[in-house]
Coordinates of C-alpha atoms in Angstrom, one line a residue:
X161 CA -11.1 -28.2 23.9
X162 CA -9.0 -26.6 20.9
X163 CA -6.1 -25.6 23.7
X164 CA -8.5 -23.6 25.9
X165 CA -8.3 -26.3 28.3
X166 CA -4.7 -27.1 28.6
X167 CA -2.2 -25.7 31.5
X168 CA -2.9 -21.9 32.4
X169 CA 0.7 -19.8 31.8
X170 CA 3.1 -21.1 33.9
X171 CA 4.9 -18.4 35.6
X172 CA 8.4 -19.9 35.1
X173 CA 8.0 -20.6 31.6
X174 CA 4.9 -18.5 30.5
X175 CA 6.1 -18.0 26.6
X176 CA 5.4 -21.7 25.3
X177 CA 4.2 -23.1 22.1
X178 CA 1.3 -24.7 22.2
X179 CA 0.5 -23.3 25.9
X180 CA -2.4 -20.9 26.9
X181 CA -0.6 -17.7 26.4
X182 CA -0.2 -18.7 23.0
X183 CA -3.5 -20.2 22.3
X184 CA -4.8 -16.9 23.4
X185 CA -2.4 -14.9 21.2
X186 CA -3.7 -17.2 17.9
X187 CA -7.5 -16.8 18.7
X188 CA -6.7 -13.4 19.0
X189 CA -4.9 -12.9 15.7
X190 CA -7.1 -15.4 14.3
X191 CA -10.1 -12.8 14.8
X192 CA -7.9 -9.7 13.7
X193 CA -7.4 -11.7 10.2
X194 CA -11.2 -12.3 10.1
X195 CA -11.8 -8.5 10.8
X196 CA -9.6 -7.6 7.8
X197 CA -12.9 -9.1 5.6
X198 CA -15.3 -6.1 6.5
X199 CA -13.2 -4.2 3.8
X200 CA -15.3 -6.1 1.5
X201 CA -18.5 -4.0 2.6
X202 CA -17.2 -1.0 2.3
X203 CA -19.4 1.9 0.8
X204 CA -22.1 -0.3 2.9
X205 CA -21.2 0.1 7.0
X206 CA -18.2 2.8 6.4
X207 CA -16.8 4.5 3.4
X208 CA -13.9 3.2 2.2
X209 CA -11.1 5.1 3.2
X210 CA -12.1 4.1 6.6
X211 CA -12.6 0.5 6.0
X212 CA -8.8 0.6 4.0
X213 CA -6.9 1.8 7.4
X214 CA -9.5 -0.8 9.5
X215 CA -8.1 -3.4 7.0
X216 CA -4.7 -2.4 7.1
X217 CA -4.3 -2.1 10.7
X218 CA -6.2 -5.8 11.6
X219 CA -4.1 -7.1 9.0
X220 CA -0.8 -5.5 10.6
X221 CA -2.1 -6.4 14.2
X222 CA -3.4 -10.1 13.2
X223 CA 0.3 -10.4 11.9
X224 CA 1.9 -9.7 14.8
X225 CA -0.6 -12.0 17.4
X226 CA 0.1 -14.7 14.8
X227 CA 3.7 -14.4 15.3
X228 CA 3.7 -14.5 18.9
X229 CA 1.0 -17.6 18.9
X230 CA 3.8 -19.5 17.6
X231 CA 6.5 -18.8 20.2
X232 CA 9.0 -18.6 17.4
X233 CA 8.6 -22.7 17.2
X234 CA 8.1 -23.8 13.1
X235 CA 7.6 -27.4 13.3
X236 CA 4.6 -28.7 12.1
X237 CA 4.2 -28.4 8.1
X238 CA 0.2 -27.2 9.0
X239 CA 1.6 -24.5 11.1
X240 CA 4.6 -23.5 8.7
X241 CA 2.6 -23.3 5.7
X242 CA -0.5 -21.3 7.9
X243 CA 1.9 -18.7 9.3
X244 CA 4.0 -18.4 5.3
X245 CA 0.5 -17.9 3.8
X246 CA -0.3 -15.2 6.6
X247 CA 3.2 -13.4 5.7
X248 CA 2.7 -13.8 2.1
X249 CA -0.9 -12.0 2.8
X250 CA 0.5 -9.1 4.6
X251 CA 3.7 -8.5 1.9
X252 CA 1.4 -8.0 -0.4
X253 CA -0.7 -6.3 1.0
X254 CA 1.5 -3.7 1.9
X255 CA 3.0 -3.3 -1.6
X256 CA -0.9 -3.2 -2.9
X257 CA -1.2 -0.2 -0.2
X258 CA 1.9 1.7 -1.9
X259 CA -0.2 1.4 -5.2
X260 CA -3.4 2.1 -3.8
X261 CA -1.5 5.6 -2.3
X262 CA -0.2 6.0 -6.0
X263 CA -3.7 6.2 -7.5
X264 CA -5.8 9.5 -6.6
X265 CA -9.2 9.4 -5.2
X266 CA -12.0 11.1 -4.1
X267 CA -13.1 12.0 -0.6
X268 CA -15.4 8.7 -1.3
X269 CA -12.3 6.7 -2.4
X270 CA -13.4 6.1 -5.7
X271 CA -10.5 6.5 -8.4
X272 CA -10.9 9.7 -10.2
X273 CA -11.0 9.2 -14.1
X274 CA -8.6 10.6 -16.4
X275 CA -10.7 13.9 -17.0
X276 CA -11.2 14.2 -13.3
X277 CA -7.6 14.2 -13.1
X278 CA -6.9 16.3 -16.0
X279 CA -9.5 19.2 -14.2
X280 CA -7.6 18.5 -10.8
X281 CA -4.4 19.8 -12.7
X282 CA -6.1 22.7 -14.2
X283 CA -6.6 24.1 -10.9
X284 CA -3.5 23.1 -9.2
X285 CA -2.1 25.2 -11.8
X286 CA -4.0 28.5 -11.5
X287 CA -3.6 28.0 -7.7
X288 CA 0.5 28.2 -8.0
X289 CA 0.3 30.5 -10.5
X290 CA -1.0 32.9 -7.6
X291 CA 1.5 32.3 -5.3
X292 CA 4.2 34.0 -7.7
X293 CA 4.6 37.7 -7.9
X294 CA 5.2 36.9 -11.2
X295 CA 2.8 34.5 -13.0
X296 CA 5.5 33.8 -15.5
X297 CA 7.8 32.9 -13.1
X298 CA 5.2 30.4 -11.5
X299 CA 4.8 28.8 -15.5
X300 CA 8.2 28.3 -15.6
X301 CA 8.8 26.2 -12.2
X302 CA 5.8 23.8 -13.5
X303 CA 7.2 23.6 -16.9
X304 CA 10.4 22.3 -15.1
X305 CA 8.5 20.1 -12.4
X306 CA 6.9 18.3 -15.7
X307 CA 10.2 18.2 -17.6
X308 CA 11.7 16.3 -14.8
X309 CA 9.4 14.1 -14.2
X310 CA 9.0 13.2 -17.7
X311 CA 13.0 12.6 -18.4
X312 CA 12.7 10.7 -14.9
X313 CA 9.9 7.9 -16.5
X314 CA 11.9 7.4 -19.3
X315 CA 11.0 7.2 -23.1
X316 CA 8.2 4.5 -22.1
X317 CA 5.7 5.4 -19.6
X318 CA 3.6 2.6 -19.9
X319 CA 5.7 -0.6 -19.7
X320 CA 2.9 -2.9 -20.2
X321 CA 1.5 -1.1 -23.6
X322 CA 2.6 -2.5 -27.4
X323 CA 6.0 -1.9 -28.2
X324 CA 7.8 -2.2 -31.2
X325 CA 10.6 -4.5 -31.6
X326 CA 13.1 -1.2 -31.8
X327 CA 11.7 0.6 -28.6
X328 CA 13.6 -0.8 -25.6
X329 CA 11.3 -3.8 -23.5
X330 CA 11.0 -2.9 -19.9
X331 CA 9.6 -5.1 -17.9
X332 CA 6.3 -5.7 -15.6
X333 CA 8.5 -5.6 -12.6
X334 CA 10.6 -2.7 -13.7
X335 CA 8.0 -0.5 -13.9
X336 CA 6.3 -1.4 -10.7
X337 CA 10.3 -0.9 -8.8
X338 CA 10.3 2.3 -11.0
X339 CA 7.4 3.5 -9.0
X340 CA 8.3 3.4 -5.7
X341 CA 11.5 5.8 -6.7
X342 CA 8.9 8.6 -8.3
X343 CA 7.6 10.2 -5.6
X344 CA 11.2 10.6 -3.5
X345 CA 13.0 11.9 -6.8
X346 CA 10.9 14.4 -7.9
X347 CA 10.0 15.6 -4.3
X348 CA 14.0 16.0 -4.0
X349 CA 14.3 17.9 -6.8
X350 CA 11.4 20.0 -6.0
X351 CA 12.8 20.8 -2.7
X352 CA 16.3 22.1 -4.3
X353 CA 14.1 24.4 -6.5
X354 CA 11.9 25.9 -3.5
X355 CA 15.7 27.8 -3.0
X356 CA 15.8 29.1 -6.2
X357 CA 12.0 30.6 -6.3
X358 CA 11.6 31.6 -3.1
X359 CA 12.3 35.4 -3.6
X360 CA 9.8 35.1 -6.5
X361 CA 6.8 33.6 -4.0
X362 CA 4.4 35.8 -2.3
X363 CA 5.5 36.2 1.1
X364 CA 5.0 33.0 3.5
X365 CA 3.5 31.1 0.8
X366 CA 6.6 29.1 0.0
X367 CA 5.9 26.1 1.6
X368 CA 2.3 26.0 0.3
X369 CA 3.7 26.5 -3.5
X370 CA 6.0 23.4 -2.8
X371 CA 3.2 21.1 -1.4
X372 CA 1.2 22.6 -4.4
X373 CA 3.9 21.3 -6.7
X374 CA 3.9 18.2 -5.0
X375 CA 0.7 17.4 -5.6
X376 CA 0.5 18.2 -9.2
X377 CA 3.5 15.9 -10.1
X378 CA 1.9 13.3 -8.3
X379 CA -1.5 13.4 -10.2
X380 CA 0.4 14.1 -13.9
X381 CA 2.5 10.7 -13.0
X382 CA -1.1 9.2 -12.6
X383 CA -2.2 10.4 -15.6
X384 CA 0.9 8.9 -17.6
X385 CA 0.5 5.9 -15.4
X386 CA -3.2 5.4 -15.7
X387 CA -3.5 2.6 -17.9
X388 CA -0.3 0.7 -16.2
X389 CA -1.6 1.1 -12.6
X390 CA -5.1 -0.2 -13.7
X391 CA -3.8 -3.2 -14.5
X392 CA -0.7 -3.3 -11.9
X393 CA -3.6 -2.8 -9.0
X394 CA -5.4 -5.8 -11.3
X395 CA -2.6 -8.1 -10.9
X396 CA -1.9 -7.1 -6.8
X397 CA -5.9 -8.2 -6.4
X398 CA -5.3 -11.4 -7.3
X399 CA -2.4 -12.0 -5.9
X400 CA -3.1 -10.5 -2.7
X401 CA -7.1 -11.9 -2.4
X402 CA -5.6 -15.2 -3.7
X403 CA -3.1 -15.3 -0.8
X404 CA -5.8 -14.4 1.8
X405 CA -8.2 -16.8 1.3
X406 CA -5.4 -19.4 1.1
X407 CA -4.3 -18.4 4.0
X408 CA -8.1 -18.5 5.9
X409 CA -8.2 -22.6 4.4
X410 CA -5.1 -22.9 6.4
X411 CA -5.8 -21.7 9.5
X412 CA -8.8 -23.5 9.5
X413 CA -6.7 -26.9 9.1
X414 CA -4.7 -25.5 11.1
X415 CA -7.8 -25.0 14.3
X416 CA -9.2 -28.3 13.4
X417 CA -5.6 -29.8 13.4
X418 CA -4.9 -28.6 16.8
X419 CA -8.4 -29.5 18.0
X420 CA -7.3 -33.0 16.5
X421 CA -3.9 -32.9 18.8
X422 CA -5.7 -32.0 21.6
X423 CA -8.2 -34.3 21.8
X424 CA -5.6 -36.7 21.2
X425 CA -3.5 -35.7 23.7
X426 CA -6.1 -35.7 26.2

């Protein structure tokens, strides 16, 4: 019944499509997929930071089951277009992760508005101020930090805003590739001045003032990226859910197709 009753592994040839071993491996992942759908009670059994990594990590796993269940065979167009959906799933689900990372949350994972961000800032602020002997000093590094990062963006930091037909049009796609440079430039460029500052710091607090910078350049991108990650993170939902539940309708052809064979075969 549905492959469970076919030839146990064979020792000589135990990696076989359509054997045991690999029925096993596709139940397997089969059930990993299905346990990447308790995201959707999140706030309800665990908060959702939890349920994100339990989704991730199912997801990741059910890949990698799925891949093996097929013994690296792709013939049949049921099986081909179940495992493509399942990859098409995962790929976007990891790019939907990066973005997810790119928004900042509270400890409940709900996205923090714009004047929660804006107070977040404030206080980064004060708190690098007191690392430097001199508060000046301390001004000047964040004035530069914001500097960069604005001259990094470019003139438009919302690509998918009204422009006018004399402003340069960028893109949907440029501006979700522009994103995944942000964070390694400007951490670069705030490790080169972490050299220059460093006799200006309070002693042993150098590193903290770097991760301090860090994390305000990260949440003043957000706030110039508000508005386009709202609707980037919009976009990746359908894509990504849309894929997923595709991907469920195939593997159940794909079970009742096997089931099918089977019986058939039998």
């Amino acid at each position: 019944f549905m492959g469970w009753t076919e030839q146990g592994v064979d020792p000589q040839d135990p990696f076989r499509a359509g054997d045991f071993l690999s029925h096993s491996l596709g139940y397997v992942g089969a059930g990993l997929m299905l346990g990447t759908q308790l995201y959707r009670f999140r706030g309800r059994i665990a908060s959702t930071p939890v349920l994100m990594e339990a989704h991730i990590w199912t997801g990741v796993l059910g890949g990698i089951y799925g891949l093996y269940h097929t013994a690296f065979v792709f013939s049949e167009p049921v099986a081909i277009a179940t495992f493509a959906t399942m990859m098409l799933a995962i790929v976007t689900g990891f790019v939907g992760r990066y973005l997810v990372f790119l928004v900042p949350r509270s400890q409940a994972g709900q996205q923090l508005a714009l004047g929660e961000l804006n107070e977040e800032i404030q206080q980064l602020n004060r708190r690098i101020e007191q690392n430097f002997v001199d508060v000046k000093a301390g001004y000047t590094m964040m004035m530069r930090v914001e500097s960069f990062a604005q001259k990094a963006e470019g003139p438009i930091v919302n690509p998918l805003a009204a422009q006018s037909d004399e402003e340069p049009q960028r893109s949907f796609w440029t501006g979700i590739f522009d994103l995944f440079g942000e964070d390694r430039r400007s951490k670069a460029y705030i490790d080169e001045m972490a050299e220059e500052f460093g006799e200006t710091v309070t002693d042993g607090k150098v590193d903290e003032v770097v991760e301090l910078l860090n994390t305000k350049a990260r949440l003043e991108r957000s706030v110039r990226r508000h508005a386009f990650l709202g609707k980037v993170l919009k976009r990746y939902r359908i894509v990504h859910v849309t894929s997923s539940n595709i991907m469920f309708g195939a593997l159940v052809l794909h079970i009742i197709w096997c089931d099918h064979f089977y019986a058939v075969a039998e």
